[in-house]
C-alpha cells in the first residue's frame, strides 16, 4: 500500500467485514436512498449505478454499451428496486463526459431528484481541494472512516486503492488524473467514481473540523458542475465571520 493512497486498504477491508447482505433489507434504514451514476457509452468503460443508504452501500448495477436513454432507464429500474414506497431518491450523474444526456432524460422524471456533477468544477472548499474530483474522493475516505460499509467487489477495491493524492503550492489536496489511473489500472475507475457520487452528501472534512473559508454558496436548484442541482442551504456550512464595520 502506498503512503499517498487516498483510501487505505484497512478501510476497504473493514467496510466489507461490516457489510450486511441478504436477508438484511436496506429499505428498513431511515436514511434517504442516494445513487451515483457514472455513464459510459460504447467503449470499454462501464456504466455503473451504485446506491447507498447512510453508511450502507448497495450492490452496484454494471452495464456496457448503452446509450443515454438506456442508461436513464437502468437508473430508474435501480431506483424502483431499492426505494421505499413514496420515497423520492436522489440521483447524482457524472456529466464530465457523456452524462448530460442522461441528466436531461432523468430530469423529466418528477419521482426522483437529479443532480448533475462535473469533476472539473471548483470544490465547495476551494482552500482545501483543488477541484471537486479531489473533494469527491475525500468524501469516500470520510464516509469509510465514519463506518461506511460496502459489499465485496474486487474490481471496485482495486480502483479505490489505486488513487494517489498530492498537494499543490497552496497546500490544497489534488488527486492524480484519471488518465494516470487508467494507465496503472488498465481501465477507468468507473466503480469507484460511482461510489464517490453516491457519498457526495458526506462532508469531506474531519468531524468537528472548521475551515477558514466557508463553502461556496449553493443558490437554488440549478446545474453548477459537481453537485449540479444542490439545496439552497449547505449541510456542511461553517460559521462565517461577520465583516467589521467601517
PDB file of C-alpha atoms in Angstrom:
ATOM      1  CA  UNK A   1       0.000   0.000   0.000  1.00  0.00           C
ATOM      2  CA  UNK A   2       1.333   3.437  -0.975  1.00  0.00           C
ATOM      3  CA  UNK A   3       1.721   6.202   1.605  1.00  0.00           C
ATOM      4  CA  UNK A   4      -0.083   8.583  -0.755  1.00  0.00           C
ATOM      5  CA  UNK A   5      -3.149   6.377  -1.256  1.00  0.00           C
ATOM      6  CA  UNK A   6      -6.427   8.246  -0.811  1.00  0.00           C
ATOM      7  CA  UNK A   7      -8.226   5.174   0.552  1.00  0.00           C
ATOM      8  CA  UNK A   8      -6.147   2.931   2.839  1.00  0.00           C
ATOM      9  CA  UNK A   9      -6.527  -0.825   2.473  1.00  0.00           C
ATOM     10  CA  UNK A  10      -7.700  -1.180   6.084  1.00  0.00           C
ATOM     11  CA  UNK A  11     -10.738   0.998   5.378  1.00  0.00           C
ATOM     12  CA  UNK A  12     -11.919  -1.083   2.415  1.00  0.00           C
ATOM     13  CA  UNK A  13     -11.403  -4.361   4.295  1.00  0.00           C
ATOM     14  CA  UNK A  14     -13.207  -3.078   7.373  1.00  0.00           C
ATOM     15  CA  UNK A  15     -16.111  -1.784   5.299  1.00  0.00           C
ATOM     16  CA  UNK A  16     -16.639  -5.180   3.695  1.00  0.00           C
ATOM     17  CA  UNK A  17     -16.342  -7.056   7.004  1.00  0.00           C
ATOM     18  CA  UNK A  18     -19.213  -4.989   8.457  1.00  0.00           C
ATOM     19  CA  UNK A  19     -21.496  -5.061   5.410  1.00  0.00           C
ATOM     20  CA  UNK A  20     -24.875  -6.775   5.836  1.00  0.00           C
ATOM     21  CA  UNK A  21     -26.199  -8.623   2.799  1.00  0.00           C
ATOM     22  CA  UNK A  22     -29.224 -10.885   2.384  1.00  0.00           C
ATOM     23  CA  UNK A  23     -31.546 -11.316   4.200  1.00  0.00           C
ATOM     24  CA  UNK A  24     -30.932  -7.776   5.505  1.00  0.00           C
ATOM     25  CA  UNK A  25     -33.333  -5.283   3.880  1.00  0.00           C
ATOM     26  CA  UNK A  26     -31.682  -1.871   3.424  1.00  0.00           C
ATOM     27  CA  UNK A  27     -35.121  -0.312   2.888  1.00  0.00           C
ATOM     28  CA  UNK A  28     -35.621  -0.561   6.651  1.00  0.00           C
ATOM     29  CA  UNK A  29     -32.856   2.015   7.198  1.00  0.00           C
ATOM     30  CA  UNK A  30     -34.127   5.561   7.823  1.00  0.00           C
ATOM     31  CA  UNK A  31     -31.601   7.221   5.504  1.00  0.00           C
ATOM     32  CA  UNK A  32     -32.551   8.523   2.085  1.00  0.00           C
ATOM     33  CA  UNK A  33     -31.673   6.476  -0.998  1.00  0.00           C
ATOM     34  CA  UNK A  34     -28.764   8.234  -2.760  1.00  0.00           C
ATOM     35  CA  UNK A  35     -27.483   6.917  -6.087  1.00  0.00           C
ATOM     36  CA  UNK A  36     -24.354   7.652  -8.099  1.00  0.00           C
ATOM     37  CA  UNK A  37     -24.301   7.043 -11.846  1.00  0.00           C
ATOM     38  CA  UNK A  38     -21.076   7.080 -13.882  1.00  0.00           C
ATOM     39  CA  UNK A  39     -22.224   6.711 -17.507  1.00  0.00           C
ATOM     40  CA  UNK A  40     -20.200   5.239 -20.369  1.00  0.00           C
ATOM     41  CA  UNK A  41     -21.152   4.796 -23.990  1.00  0.00           C
ATOM     42  CA  UNK A  42     -19.938   2.199 -26.458  1.00  0.00           C
ATOM     43  CA  UNK A  43     -16.249   1.896 -25.497  1.00  0.00           C
ATOM     44  CA  UNK A  44     -14.587  -0.382 -22.958  1.00  0.00           C
ATOM     45  CA  UNK A  45     -15.677   1.649 -19.931  1.00  0.00           C
ATOM     46  CA  UNK A  46     -18.502   0.506 -17.677  1.00  0.00           C
ATOM     47  CA  UNK A  47     -21.703   2.320 -16.839  1.00  0.00           C
ATOM     48  CA  UNK A  48     -22.013   1.901 -13.073  1.00  0.00           C
ATOM     49  CA  UNK A  49     -25.063   2.680 -10.935  1.00  0.00           C
ATOM     50  CA  UNK A  50     -24.429   2.439  -7.200  1.00  0.00           C
ATOM     51  CA  UNK A  51     -26.669   3.366  -4.282  1.00  0.00           C
ATOM     52  CA  UNK A  52     -26.397   3.786  -0.550  1.00  0.00           C
ATOM     53  CA  UNK A  53     -28.483   4.499   2.500  1.00  0.00           C
ATOM     54  CA  UNK A  54     -26.384   6.305   5.066  1.00  0.00           C
ATOM     55  CA  UNK A  55     -23.492   4.022   5.986  1.00  0.00           C
ATOM     56  CA  UNK A  56     -24.823   1.083   3.947  1.00  0.00           C
ATOM     57  CA  UNK A  57     -23.792   0.791   0.281  1.00  0.00           C
ATOM     58  CA  UNK A  58     -25.934  -1.296  -2.053  1.00  0.00           C
ATOM     59  CA  UNK A  59     -24.815  -3.785  -4.677  1.00  0.00           C
ATOM     60  CA  UNK A  60     -23.937  -1.918  -7.861  1.00  0.00           C
ATOM     61  CA  UNK A  61     -25.522  -2.392 -11.271  1.00  0.00           C
ATOM     62  CA  UNK A  62     -22.874  -2.597 -14.008  1.00  0.00           C
ATOM     63  CA  UNK A  63     -23.719  -2.263 -17.719  1.00  0.00           C
ATOM     64  CA  UNK A  64     -21.898  -1.783 -21.010  1.00  0.00           C
ATOM     65  CA  UNK A  65     -22.626  -0.276 -24.406  1.00  0.00           C
ATOM     66  CA  UNK A  66     -25.813   1.628 -23.560  1.00  0.00           C
ATOM     67  CA  UNK A  67     -26.980   4.943 -24.999  1.00  0.00           C
ATOM     68  CA  UNK A  68     -28.208   7.821 -22.835  1.00  0.00           C
ATOM     69  CA  UNK A  69     -31.852   6.774 -22.833  1.00  0.00           C
ATOM     70  CA  UNK A  70     -30.948   3.188 -21.941  1.00  0.00           C
ATOM     71  CA  UNK A  71     -28.724   4.355 -19.087  1.00  0.00           C
ATOM     72  CA  UNK A  72     -31.522   6.549 -17.731  1.00  0.00           C
ATOM     73  CA  UNK A  73     -33.909   3.582 -17.937  1.00  0.00           C
ATOM     74  CA  UNK A  74     -31.450   1.425 -15.952  1.00  0.00           C
ATOM     75  CA  UNK A  75     -31.193   4.136 -13.300  1.00  0.00           C
ATOM     76  CA  UNK A  76     -34.973   4.224 -12.929  1.00  0.00           C
ATOM     77  CA  UNK A  77     -35.089   0.426 -12.655  1.00  0.00           C
ATOM     78  CA  UNK A  78     -32.440   0.556  -9.924  1.00  0.00           C
ATOM     79  CA  UNK A  79     -34.423   3.219  -8.077  1.00  0.00           C
ATOM     80  CA  UNK A  80     -37.623   1.160  -8.241  1.00  0.00           C
ATOM     81  CA  UNK A  81     -35.829  -1.905  -6.902  1.00  0.00           C
ATOM     82  CA  UNK A  82     -34.323  -0.091  -3.921  1.00  0.00           C
ATOM     83  CA  UNK A  83     -36.659   2.732  -2.890  1.00  0.00           C
ATOM     84  CA  UNK A  84     -39.320   2.685  -0.208  1.00  0.00           C
ATOM     85  CA  UNK A  85     -42.946   3.306  -1.240  1.00  0.00           C
ATOM     86  CA  UNK A  86     -43.378   7.006  -1.932  1.00  0.00           C
ATOM     87  CA  UNK A  87     -39.674   7.784  -1.470  1.00  0.00           C
ATOM     88  CA  UNK A  88     -38.018  10.347  -3.762  1.00  0.00           C
ATOM     89  CA  UNK A  89     -34.485   9.109  -4.356  1.00  0.00           C
ATOM     90  CA  UNK A  90     -31.553  11.426  -5.031  1.00  0.00           C
ATOM     91  CA  UNK A  91     -29.550  10.568  -8.183  1.00  0.00           C
ATOM     92  CA  UNK A  92     -26.180  12.164  -8.963  1.00  0.00           C
ATOM     93  CA  UNK A  93     -24.840  11.786 -12.508  1.00  0.00           C
ATOM     94  CA  UNK A  94     -21.309  12.472 -13.731  1.00  0.00           C
ATOM     95  CA  UNK A  95     -21.645  14.966 -16.586  1.00  0.00           C
ATOM     96  CA  UNK A  96     -17.921  15.468 -17.161  1.00  0.00           C
ATOM     97  CA  UNK A  97     -18.046  13.125 -20.124  1.00  0.00           C
ATOM     98  CA  UNK A  98     -21.285  11.847 -21.638  1.00  0.00           C
ATOM     99  CA  UNK A  99     -23.703  12.175 -18.767  1.00  0.00           C
ATOM    100  CA  UNK A 100     -25.502  15.356 -19.797  1.00  0.00           C
ATOM    101  CA  UNK A 101     -27.921  13.422 -21.984  1.00  0.00           C
ATOM    102  CA  UNK A 102     -28.690  11.059 -19.104  1.00  0.00           C
ATOM    103  CA  UNK A 103     -29.422  14.040 -16.852  1.00  0.00           C
ATOM    104  CA  UNK A 104     -31.771  15.532 -19.465  1.00  0.00           C
ATOM    105  CA  UNK A 105     -33.795  12.324 -19.541  1.00  0.00           C
ATOM    106  CA  UNK A 106     -33.864  11.824 -15.771  1.00  0.00           C
ATOM    107  CA  UNK A 107     -34.960  15.380 -15.079  1.00  0.00           C
ATOM    108  CA  UNK A 108     -38.227  14.620 -16.826  1.00  0.00           C
ATOM    109  CA  UNK A 109     -38.984  12.181 -14.000  1.00  0.00           C
ATOM    110  CA  UNK A 110     -40.572  14.019 -11.039  1.00  0.00           C
ATOM    111  CA  UNK A 111     -40.334  10.892  -8.878  1.00  0.00           C
ATOM    112  CA  UNK A 112     -36.570  11.390  -8.411  1.00  0.00           C
ATOM    113  CA  UNK A 113     -34.253  14.319  -7.698  1.00  0.00           C
ATOM    114  CA  UNK A 114     -31.428  14.525 -10.240  1.00  0.00           C
ATOM    115  CA  UNK A 115     -28.132  16.334  -9.710  1.00  0.00           C
ATOM    116  CA  UNK A 116     -25.564  16.968 -12.444  1.00  0.00           C
ATOM    117  CA  UNK A 117     -21.960  16.635 -11.270  1.00  0.00           C
ATOM    118  CA  UNK A 118     -18.795  17.773 -13.072  1.00  0.00           C
ATOM    119  CA  UNK A 119     -15.397  16.813 -11.613  1.00  0.00           C
ATOM    120  CA  UNK A 120     -13.593  19.742 -13.178  1.00  0.00           C
ATOM    121  CA  UNK A 121     -15.534  22.364 -11.219  1.00  0.00           C
ATOM    122  CA  UNK A 122     -14.108  24.092  -8.163  1.00  0.00           C
ATOM    123  CA  UNK A 123     -14.538  22.339  -4.837  1.00  0.00           C
ATOM    124  CA  UNK A 124     -17.064  23.585  -2.295  1.00  0.00           C
ATOM    125  CA  UNK A 125     -13.967  24.090  -0.142  1.00  0.00           C
ATOM    126  CA  UNK A 126     -11.552  25.818  -2.556  1.00  0.00           C
ATOM    127  CA  UNK A 127      -8.904  26.336   0.140  1.00  0.00           C
ATOM    128  CA  UNK A 128      -8.695  22.601   0.795  1.00  0.00           C
ATOM    129  CA  UNK A 129      -9.216  20.776  -2.517  1.00  0.00           C
ATOM    130  CA  UNK A 130      -8.031  21.736  -5.996  1.00  0.00           C
ATOM    131  CA  UNK A 131     -11.308  20.685  -7.608  1.00  0.00           C
ATOM    132  CA  UNK A 132     -14.432  18.706  -6.892  1.00  0.00           C
ATOM    133  CA  UNK A 133     -12.867  15.469  -8.090  1.00  0.00           C
ATOM    134  CA  UNK A 134     -10.416  15.675  -5.209  1.00  0.00           C
ATOM    135  CA  UNK A 135     -13.244  16.528  -2.814  1.00  0.00           C
ATOM    136  CA  UNK A 136     -15.301  13.591  -4.083  1.00  0.00           C
ATOM    137  CA  UNK A 137     -12.526  11.127  -3.322  1.00  0.00           C
ATOM    138  CA  UNK A 138     -12.144  12.608   0.146  1.00  0.00           C
ATOM    139  CA  UNK A 139     -15.872  12.098   0.666  1.00  0.00           C
ATOM    140  CA  UNK A 140     -15.262   8.368   0.102  1.00  0.00           C
ATOM    141  CA  UNK A 141     -12.467   8.377   2.641  1.00  0.00           C
ATOM    142  CA  UNK A 142     -14.515  10.208   5.293  1.00  0.00           C
ATOM    143  CA  UNK A 143     -17.567   8.016   4.666  1.00  0.00           C
ATOM    144  CA  UNK A 144     -15.472   4.898   5.254  1.00  0.00           C
ATOM    145  CA  UNK A 145     -13.841   6.417   8.340  1.00  0.00           C
ATOM    146  CA  UNK A 146     -17.317   7.121   9.755  1.00  0.00           C
ATOM    147  CA  UNK A 147     -18.304   3.482   9.440  1.00  0.00           C
ATOM    148  CA  UNK A 148     -19.417   3.123   5.817  1.00  0.00           C
ATOM    149  CA  UNK A 149     -19.984  -0.473   4.726  1.00  0.00           C
ATOM    150  CA  UNK A 150     -19.968  -1.992   1.248  1.00  0.00           C
ATOM    151  CA  UNK A 151     -20.263  -5.404  -0.406  1.00  0.00           C
ATOM    152  CA  UNK A 152     -17.279  -7.282  -1.756  1.00  0.00           C
ATOM    153  CA  UNK A 153     -16.143  -6.097  -5.184  1.00  0.00           C
ATOM    154  CA  UNK A 154     -12.531  -6.722  -6.101  1.00  0.00           C
ATOM    155  CA  UNK A 155     -12.681  -4.513  -9.170  1.00  0.00           C
ATOM    156  CA  UNK A 156     -14.026  -1.541  -7.194  1.00  0.00           C
ATOM    157  CA  UNK A 157     -11.500  -2.106  -4.402  1.00  0.00           C
ATOM    158  CA  UNK A 158      -8.598  -2.097  -6.864  1.00  0.00           C
ATOM    159  CA  UNK A 159      -9.846   1.251  -8.170  1.00  0.00           C
ATOM    160  CA  UNK A 160     -10.184   2.702  -4.668  1.00  0.00           C
ATOM    161  CA  UNK A 161      -6.675   1.623  -3.702  1.00  0.00           C
ATOM    162  CA  UNK A 162      -5.176   2.968  -6.940  1.00  0.00           C
ATOM    163  CA  UNK A 163      -5.968   6.656  -6.336  1.00  0.00           C
ATOM    164  CA  UNK A 164      -2.995   8.788  -5.260  1.00  0.00           C
ATOM    165  CA  UNK A 165      -3.021  12.291  -3.827  1.00  0.00           C
ATOM    166  CA  UNK A 166      -0.538  15.142  -3.520  1.00  0.00           C
ATOM    167  CA  UNK A 167      -0.605  18.865  -2.723  1.00  0.00           C
ATOM    168  CA  UNK A 168      -0.205  21.964  -4.843  1.00  0.00           C
ATOM    169  CA  UNK A 169       1.812  25.086  -3.987  1.00  0.00           C
ATOM    170  CA  UNK A 170      -1.095  26.324  -1.835  1.00  0.00           C
ATOM    171  CA  UNK A 171      -1.179  23.020   0.121  1.00  0.00           C
ATOM    172  CA  UNK A 172      -4.517  22.093  -1.392  1.00  0.00           C
ATOM    173  CA  UNK A 173      -5.136  18.403  -1.949  1.00  0.00           C
ATOM    174  CA  UNK A 174      -5.310  17.099  -5.506  1.00  0.00           C
ATOM    175  CA  UNK A 175      -5.901  13.642  -6.950  1.00  0.00           C
ATOM    176  CA  UNK A 176      -3.859  12.246  -9.809  1.00  0.00           C
ATOM    177  CA  UNK A 177      -5.506  12.482 -13.203  1.00  0.00           C
ATOM    178  CA  UNK A 178      -7.909   9.830 -14.395  1.00  0.00           C
ATOM    179  CA  UNK A 179      -5.590   9.190 -17.346  1.00  0.00           C
ATOM    180  CA  UNK A 180      -2.760   8.299 -14.960  1.00  0.00           C
ATOM    181  CA  UNK A 181      -5.080   5.983 -13.032  1.00  0.00           C
ATOM    182  CA  UNK A 182      -6.147   4.340 -16.298  1.00  0.00           C
ATOM    183  CA  UNK A 183      -2.515   3.675 -17.208  1.00  0.00           C
ATOM    184  CA  UNK A 184      -1.874   1.904 -13.907  1.00  0.00           C
ATOM    185  CA  UNK A 185      -5.204   0.066 -13.720  1.00  0.00           C
ATOM    186  CA  UNK A 186      -5.612  -0.668 -17.400  1.00  0.00           C
ATOM    187  CA  UNK A 187      -9.159   0.738 -17.216  1.00  0.00           C
ATOM    188  CA  UNK A 188     -11.213   3.663 -15.986  1.00  0.00           C
ATOM    189  CA  UNK A 189     -12.108   3.696 -12.238  1.00  0.00           C
ATOM    190  CA  UNK A 190     -15.831   3.651 -13.040  1.00  0.00           C
ATOM    191  CA  UNK A 191     -16.994   1.761  -9.937  1.00  0.00           C
ATOM    192  CA  UNK A 192     -15.042   3.987  -7.560  1.00  0.00           C
ATOM    193  CA  UNK A 193     -16.392   7.065  -9.347  1.00  0.00           C
ATOM    194  CA  UNK A 194     -19.971   5.833  -8.914  1.00  0.00           C
ATOM    195  CA  UNK A 195     -19.356   5.282  -5.194  1.00  0.00           C
ATOM    196  CA  UNK A 196     -17.920   8.801  -4.951  1.00  0.00           C
ATOM    197  CA  UNK A 197     -21.103  10.213  -6.468  1.00  0.00           C
ATOM    198  CA  UNK A 198     -23.261   8.201  -4.089  1.00  0.00           C
ATOM    199  CA  UNK A 199     -21.429   9.504  -0.995  1.00  0.00           C
ATOM    200  CA  UNK A 200     -21.083  13.119  -2.163  1.00  0.00           C
ATOM    201  CA  UNK A 201     -23.559  14.055   0.570  1.00  0.00           C
ATOM    202  CA  UNK A 202     -20.832  13.347   3.129  1.00  0.00           C
ATOM    203  CA  UNK A 203     -18.709  16.184   4.462  1.00  0.00           C
ATOM    204  CA  UNK A 204     -15.093  15.737   3.303  1.00  0.00           C
ATOM    205  CA  UNK A 205     -13.906  17.479   6.466  1.00  0.00           C
ATOM    206  CA  UNK A 206     -12.903  15.636   9.598  1.00  0.00           C
ATOM    207  CA  UNK A 207     -15.614  15.580  12.246  1.00  0.00           C
ATOM    208  CA  UNK A 208     -15.519  18.867  14.123  1.00  0.00           C
ATOM    209  CA  UNK A 209     -13.076  20.435  11.663  1.00  0.00           C
ATOM    210  CA  UNK A 210     -13.504  24.058  10.633  1.00  0.00           C
ATOM    211  CA  UNK A 211     -12.150  25.827   7.575  1.00  0.00           C
ATOM    212  CA  UNK A 212     -11.011  29.413   7.147  1.00  0.00           C
ATOM    213  CA  UNK A 213     -13.146  29.967   4.040  1.00  0.00           C
ATOM    214  CA  UNK A 214     -16.795  28.811   4.211  1.00  0.00           C
ATOM    215  CA  UNK A 215     -18.059  26.517   1.437  1.00  0.00           C
ATOM    216  CA  UNK A 216     -19.097  28.113  -1.835  1.00  0.00           C
ATOM    217  CA  UNK A 217     -22.714  29.355  -1.725  1.00  0.00           C
ATOM    218  CA  UNK A 218     -25.184  26.945  -3.273  1.00  0.00           C
ATOM    219  CA  UNK A 219     -28.061  29.044  -4.651  1.00  0.00           C
ATOM    220  CA  UNK A 220     -31.328  27.314  -5.583  1.00  0.00           C
ATOM    221  CA  UNK A 221     -31.575  24.224  -7.757  1.00  0.00           C
ATOM    222  CA  UNK A 222     -29.613  24.600 -10.985  1.00  0.00           C
ATOM    223  CA  UNK A 223     -26.681  22.953 -12.759  1.00  0.00           C
ATOM    224  CA  UNK A 224     -23.478  24.086 -11.049  1.00  0.00           C
ATOM    225  CA  UNK A 225     -20.999  21.371 -12.009  1.00  0.00           C
ATOM    226  CA  UNK A 226     -20.013  18.769  -9.371  1.00  0.00           C
ATOM    227  CA  UNK A 227     -23.121  18.684  -7.271  1.00  0.00           C
ATOM    228  CA  UNK A 228     -25.312  20.068 -10.074  1.00  0.00           C
ATOM    229  CA  UNK A 229     -28.697  20.693  -8.515  1.00  0.00           C
ATOM    230  CA  UNK A 230     -27.935  21.489  -4.915  1.00  0.00           C
ATOM    231  CA  UNK A 231     -30.083  22.523  -1.975  1.00  0.00           C
ATOM    232  CA  UNK A 232     -30.293  26.213  -1.179  1.00  0.00           C
ATOM    233  CA  UNK A 233     -28.705  25.518   2.222  1.00  0.00           C
ATOM    234  CA  UNK A 234     -25.430  23.621   2.585  1.00  0.00           C
ATOM    235  CA  UNK A 235     -25.442  20.979   5.367  1.00  0.00           C
ATOM    236  CA  UNK A 236     -21.679  21.400   5.685  1.00  0.00           C
ATOM    237  CA  UNK A 237     -21.673  25.187   6.047  1.00  0.00           C
ATOM    238  CA  UNK A 238     -19.384  26.647   8.687  1.00  0.00           C
ATOM    239  CA  UNK A 239     -19.723  29.786  10.729  1.00  0.00           C
ATOM    240  CA  UNK A 240     -18.817  32.819   8.643  1.00  0.00           C
ATOM    241  CA  UNK A 241     -17.183  35.730  10.485  1.00  0.00           C
ATOM    242  CA  UNK A 242     -19.201  38.933  10.495  1.00  0.00           C
ATOM    243  CA  UNK A 243     -17.346  41.646   8.489  1.00  0.00           C
ATOM    244  CA  UNK A 244     -16.114  44.563  10.595  1.00  0.00           C
ATOM    245  CA  UNK A 245     -17.991  47.788  10.042  1.00  0.00           C
ATOM    246  CA  UNK A 246     -16.058  50.715   8.683  1.00  0.00           C
TER     247      UNK A 246
END
